[in-house]
PDB file of C-alpha atoms in Angstrom:
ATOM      1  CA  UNK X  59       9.413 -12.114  17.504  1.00  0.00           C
ATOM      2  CA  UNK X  60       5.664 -10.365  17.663  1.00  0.00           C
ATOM      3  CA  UNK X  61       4.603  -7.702  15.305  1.00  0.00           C
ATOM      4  CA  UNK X  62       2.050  -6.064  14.544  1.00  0.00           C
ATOM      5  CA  UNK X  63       0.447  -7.488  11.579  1.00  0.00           C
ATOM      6  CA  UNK X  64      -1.434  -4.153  10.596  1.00  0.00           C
ATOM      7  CA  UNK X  65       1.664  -2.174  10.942  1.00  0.00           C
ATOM      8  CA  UNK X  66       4.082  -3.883   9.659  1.00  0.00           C
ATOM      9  CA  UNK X  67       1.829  -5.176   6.082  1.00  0.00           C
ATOM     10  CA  UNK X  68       1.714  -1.723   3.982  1.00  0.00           C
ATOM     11  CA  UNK X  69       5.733  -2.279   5.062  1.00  0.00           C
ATOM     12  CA  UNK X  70       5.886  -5.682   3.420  1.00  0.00           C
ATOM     13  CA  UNK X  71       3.822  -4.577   0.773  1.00  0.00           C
ATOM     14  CA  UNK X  72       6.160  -1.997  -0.156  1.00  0.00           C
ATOM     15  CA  UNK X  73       9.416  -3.651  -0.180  1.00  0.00           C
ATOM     16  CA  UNK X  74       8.078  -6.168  -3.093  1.00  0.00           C
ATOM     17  CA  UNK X  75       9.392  -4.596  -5.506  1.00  0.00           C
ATOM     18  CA  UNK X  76      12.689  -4.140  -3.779  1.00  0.00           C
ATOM     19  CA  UNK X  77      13.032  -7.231  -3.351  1.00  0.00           C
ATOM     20  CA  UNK X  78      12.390  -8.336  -6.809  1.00  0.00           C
ATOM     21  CA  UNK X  79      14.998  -5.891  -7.664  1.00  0.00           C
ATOM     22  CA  UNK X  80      17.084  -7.615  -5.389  1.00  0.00           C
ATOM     23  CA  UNK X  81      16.966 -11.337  -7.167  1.00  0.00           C
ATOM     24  CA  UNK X  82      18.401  -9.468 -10.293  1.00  0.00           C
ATOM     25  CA  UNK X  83      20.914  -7.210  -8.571  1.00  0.00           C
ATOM     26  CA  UNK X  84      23.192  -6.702  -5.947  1.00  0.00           C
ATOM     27  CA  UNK X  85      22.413  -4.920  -3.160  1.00  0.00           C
ATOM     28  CA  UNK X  86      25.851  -3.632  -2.949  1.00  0.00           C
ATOM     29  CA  UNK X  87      28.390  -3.995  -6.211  1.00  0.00           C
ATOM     30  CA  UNK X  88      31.467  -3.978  -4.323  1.00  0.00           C
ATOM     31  CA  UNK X  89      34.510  -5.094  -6.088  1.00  0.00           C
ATOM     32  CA  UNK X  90      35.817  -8.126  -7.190  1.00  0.00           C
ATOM     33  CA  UNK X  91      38.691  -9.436  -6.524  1.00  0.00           C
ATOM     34  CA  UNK X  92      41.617  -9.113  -8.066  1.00  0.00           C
ATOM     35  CA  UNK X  93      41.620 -11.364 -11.019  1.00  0.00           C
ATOM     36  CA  UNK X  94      41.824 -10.145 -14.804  1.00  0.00           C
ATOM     37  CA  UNK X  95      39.935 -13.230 -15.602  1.00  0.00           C
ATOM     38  CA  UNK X  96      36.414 -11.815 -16.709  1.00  0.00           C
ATOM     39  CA  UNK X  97      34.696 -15.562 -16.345  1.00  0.00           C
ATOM     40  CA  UNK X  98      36.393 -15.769 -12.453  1.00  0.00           C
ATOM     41  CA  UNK X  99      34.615 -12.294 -11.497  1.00  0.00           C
ATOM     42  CA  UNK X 100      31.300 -13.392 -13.345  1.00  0.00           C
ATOM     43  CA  UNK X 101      31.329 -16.809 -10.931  1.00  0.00           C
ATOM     44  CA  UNK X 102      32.205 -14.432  -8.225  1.00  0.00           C
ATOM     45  CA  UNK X 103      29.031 -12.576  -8.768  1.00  0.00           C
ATOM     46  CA  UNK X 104      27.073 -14.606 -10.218  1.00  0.00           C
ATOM     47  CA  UNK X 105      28.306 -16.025  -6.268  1.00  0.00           C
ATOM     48  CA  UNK X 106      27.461 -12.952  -4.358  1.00  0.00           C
ATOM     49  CA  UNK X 107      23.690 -12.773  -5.767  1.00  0.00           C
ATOM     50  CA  UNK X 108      22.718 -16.014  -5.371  1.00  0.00           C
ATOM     51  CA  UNK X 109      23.591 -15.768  -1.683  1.00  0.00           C
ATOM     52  CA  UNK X 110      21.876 -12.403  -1.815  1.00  0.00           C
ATOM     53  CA  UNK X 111      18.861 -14.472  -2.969  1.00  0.00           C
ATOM     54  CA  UNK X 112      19.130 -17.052  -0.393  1.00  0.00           C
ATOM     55  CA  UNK X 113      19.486 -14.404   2.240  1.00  0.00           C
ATOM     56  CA  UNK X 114      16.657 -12.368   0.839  1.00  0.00           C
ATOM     57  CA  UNK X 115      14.036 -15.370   1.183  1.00  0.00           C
ATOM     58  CA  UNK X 116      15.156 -16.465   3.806  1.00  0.00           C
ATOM     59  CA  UNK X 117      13.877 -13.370   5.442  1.00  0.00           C
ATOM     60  CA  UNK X 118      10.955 -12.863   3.364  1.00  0.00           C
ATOM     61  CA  UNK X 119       9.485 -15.989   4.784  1.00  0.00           C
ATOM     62  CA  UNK X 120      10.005 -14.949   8.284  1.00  0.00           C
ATOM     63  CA  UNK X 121       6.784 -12.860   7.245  1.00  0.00           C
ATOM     64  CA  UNK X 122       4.804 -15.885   5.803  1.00  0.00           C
ATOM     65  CA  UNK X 123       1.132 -16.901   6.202  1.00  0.00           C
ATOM     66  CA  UNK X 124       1.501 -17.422   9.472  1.00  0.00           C
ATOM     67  CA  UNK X 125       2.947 -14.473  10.288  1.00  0.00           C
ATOM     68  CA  UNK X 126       0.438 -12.940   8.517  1.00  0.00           C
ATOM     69  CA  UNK X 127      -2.622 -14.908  11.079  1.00  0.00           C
ATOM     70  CA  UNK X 128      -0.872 -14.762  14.254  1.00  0.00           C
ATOM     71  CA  UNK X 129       1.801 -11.699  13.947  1.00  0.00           C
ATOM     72  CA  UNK X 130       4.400 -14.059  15.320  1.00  0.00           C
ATOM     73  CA  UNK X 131       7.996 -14.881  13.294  1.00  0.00           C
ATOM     74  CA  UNK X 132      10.273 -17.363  14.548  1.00  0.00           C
ATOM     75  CA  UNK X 133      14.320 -16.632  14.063  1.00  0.00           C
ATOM     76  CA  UNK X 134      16.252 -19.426  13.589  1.00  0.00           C
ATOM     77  CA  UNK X 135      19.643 -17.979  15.554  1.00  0.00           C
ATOM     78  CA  UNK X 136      21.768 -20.686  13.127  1.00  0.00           C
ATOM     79  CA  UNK X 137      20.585 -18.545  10.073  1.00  0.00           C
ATOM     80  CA  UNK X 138      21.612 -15.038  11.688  1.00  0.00           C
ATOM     81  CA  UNK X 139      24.288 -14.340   9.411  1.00  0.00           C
ATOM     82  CA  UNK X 140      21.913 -14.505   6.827  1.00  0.00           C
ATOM     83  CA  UNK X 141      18.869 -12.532   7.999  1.00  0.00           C
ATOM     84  CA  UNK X 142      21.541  -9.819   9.026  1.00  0.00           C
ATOM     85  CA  UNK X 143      22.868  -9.405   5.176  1.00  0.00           C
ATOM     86  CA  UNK X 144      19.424  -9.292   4.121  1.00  0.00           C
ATOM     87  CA  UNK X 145      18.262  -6.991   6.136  1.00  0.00           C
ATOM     88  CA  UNK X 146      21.386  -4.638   5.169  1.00  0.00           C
ATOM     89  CA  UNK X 147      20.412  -5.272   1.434  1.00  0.00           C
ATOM     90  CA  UNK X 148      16.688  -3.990   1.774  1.00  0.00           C
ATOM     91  CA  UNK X 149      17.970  -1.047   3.821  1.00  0.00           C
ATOM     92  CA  UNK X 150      20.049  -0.533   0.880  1.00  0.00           C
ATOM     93  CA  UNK X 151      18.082  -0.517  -1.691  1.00  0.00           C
ATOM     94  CA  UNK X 152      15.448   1.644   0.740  1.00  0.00           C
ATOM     95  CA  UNK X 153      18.244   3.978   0.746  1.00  0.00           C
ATOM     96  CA  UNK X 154      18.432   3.882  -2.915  1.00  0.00           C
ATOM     97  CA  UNK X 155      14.686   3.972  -3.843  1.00  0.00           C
ATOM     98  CA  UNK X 156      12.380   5.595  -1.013  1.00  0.00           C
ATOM     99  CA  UNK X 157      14.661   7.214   0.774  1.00  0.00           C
ATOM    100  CA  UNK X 158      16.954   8.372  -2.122  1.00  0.00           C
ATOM    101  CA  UNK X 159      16.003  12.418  -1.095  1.00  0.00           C
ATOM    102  CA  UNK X 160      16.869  11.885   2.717  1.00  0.00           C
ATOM    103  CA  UNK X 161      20.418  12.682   3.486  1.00  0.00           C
ATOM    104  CA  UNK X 162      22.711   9.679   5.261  1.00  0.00           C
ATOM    105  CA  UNK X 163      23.416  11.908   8.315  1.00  0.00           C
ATOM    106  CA  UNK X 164      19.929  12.389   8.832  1.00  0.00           C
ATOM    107  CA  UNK X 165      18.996   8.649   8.609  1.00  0.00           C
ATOM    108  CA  UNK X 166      21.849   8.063  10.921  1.00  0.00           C
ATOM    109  CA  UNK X 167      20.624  10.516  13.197  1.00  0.00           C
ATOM    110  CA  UNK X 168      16.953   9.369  13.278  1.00  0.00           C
ATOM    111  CA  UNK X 169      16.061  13.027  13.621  1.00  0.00           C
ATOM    112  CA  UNK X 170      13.507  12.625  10.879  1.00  0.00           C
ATOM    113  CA  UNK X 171      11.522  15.868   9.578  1.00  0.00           C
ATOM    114  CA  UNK X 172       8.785  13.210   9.562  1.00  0.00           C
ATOM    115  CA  UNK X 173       6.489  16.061   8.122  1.00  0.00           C
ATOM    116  CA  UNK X 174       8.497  17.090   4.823  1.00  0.00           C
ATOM    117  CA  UNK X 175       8.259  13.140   4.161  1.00  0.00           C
ATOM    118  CA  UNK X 176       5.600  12.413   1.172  1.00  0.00           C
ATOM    119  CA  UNK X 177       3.995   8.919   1.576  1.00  0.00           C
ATOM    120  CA  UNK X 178       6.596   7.202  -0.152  1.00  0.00           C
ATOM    121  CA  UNK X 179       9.253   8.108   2.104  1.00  0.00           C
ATOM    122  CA  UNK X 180       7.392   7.641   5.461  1.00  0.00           C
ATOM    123  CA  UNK X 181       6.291   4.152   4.648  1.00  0.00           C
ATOM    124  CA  UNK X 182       9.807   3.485   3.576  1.00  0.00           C
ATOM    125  CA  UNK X 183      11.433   5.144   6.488  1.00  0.00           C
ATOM    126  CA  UNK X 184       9.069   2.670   8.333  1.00  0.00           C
ATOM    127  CA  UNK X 185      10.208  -0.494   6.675  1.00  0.00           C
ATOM    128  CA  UNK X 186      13.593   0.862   7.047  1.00  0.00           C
ATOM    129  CA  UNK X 187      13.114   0.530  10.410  1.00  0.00           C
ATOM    130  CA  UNK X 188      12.043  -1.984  10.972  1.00  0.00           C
ATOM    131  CA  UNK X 189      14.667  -4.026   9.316  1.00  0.00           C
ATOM    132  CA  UNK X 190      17.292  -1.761  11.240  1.00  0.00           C
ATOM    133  CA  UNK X 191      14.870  -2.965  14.661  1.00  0.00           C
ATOM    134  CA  UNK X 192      15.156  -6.731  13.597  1.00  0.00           C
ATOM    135  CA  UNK X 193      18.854  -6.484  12.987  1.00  0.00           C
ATOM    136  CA  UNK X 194      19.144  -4.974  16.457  1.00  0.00           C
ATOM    137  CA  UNK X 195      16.744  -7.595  17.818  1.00  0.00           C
ATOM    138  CA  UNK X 196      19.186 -10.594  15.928  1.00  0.00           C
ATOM    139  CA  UNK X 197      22.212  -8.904  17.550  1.00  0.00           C
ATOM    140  CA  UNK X 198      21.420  -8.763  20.801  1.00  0.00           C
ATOM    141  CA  UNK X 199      19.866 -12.467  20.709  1.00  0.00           C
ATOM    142  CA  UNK X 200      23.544 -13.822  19.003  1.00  0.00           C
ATOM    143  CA  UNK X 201      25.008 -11.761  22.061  1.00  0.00           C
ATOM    144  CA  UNK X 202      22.951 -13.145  24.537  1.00  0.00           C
ATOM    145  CA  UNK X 203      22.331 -12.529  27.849  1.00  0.00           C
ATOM    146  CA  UNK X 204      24.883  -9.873  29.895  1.00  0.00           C
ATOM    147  CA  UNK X 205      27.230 -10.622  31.363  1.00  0.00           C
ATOM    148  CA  UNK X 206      27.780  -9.535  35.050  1.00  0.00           C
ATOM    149  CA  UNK X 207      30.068  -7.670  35.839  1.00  0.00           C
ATOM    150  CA  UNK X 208      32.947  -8.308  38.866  1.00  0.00           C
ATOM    151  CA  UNK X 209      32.360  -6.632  41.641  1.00  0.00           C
ATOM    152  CA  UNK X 210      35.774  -4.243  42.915  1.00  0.00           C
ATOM    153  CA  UNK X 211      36.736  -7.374  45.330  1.00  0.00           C
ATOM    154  CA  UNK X 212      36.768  -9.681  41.633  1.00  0.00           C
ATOM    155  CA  UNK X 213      33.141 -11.690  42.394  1.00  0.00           C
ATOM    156  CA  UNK X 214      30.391 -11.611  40.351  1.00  0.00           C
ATOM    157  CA  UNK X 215      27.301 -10.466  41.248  1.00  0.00           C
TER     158      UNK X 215
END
């Protein structure tokens, strides 16, 4: 993928702290299974966030040095699965920190009062973005190409 360096840095820059926040925590609690054995739901988190972490750098160094000179990233389709959950867990925690004052419905929406946003909020609405973009732009490259569609007589075109 091609970015904009200039755009997307004060984006980067911003998520840091996220994403320290993210080696520590989970994105996402959710619930452990069901097991009244406290040690087999520590090893199941203590599971989750180190794939959390994995997932997390993994993505982070998508936007490396020499993303940083040339604006270029390359995805590796095999790690997909990966980039996707991190993605989701900075949206998250955008959801949690910058964007904590935005309703869901409106984020859904993307009809954004852009105006009533202070700084904090448009440059995380922006990063939010753009890790909704790349998880769009990871779909649609696991999807591949279209298929074509039969024509009424049952060929392809």
């Amino acid at each position: 993928m091609r970015l904009n360096v200039e755009a997307v840095k004060p984006l980067l820059d911003h998520i840091k702290p996220l994403i320290e926040a993210l080696h520590n925590q989970l994105a996402s609690p959710g619930s452990p299974p069901d097991d009244e054995d406290e040690d087999m739901v520590g090893f199941w988190q203590q599971d989750l966030l180190i794939s959390q972490q994995q997932d997390v750098s993994l993505l982070v160094n998508l936007f490396d040095d020499q993303f940083m000179e040339t604006g270029r990233a390359i995805l590796d389709l095999e790690k997909a699965d990966q980039l996707l959950r991190a993605c989701a867990a900075l949206r998250l925690k955008l959801r949690e920190c910058s964007l904590a004052k935005v309703e869901e419905s409106v984020l859904e929406s993307g009809e954004i009062d852009f105006e009533s946003f202070d700084l904090d909020e448009r440059i995380g609405y922006g990063a939010y973005m753009l890790f909704a973009s790349l998880q769009e732009m990871i779909i649609a490259q696991i999807e591949g190409p279209a298929q074509d569609e039969p024509e009424s007589d049952g060929h392809s075109r």
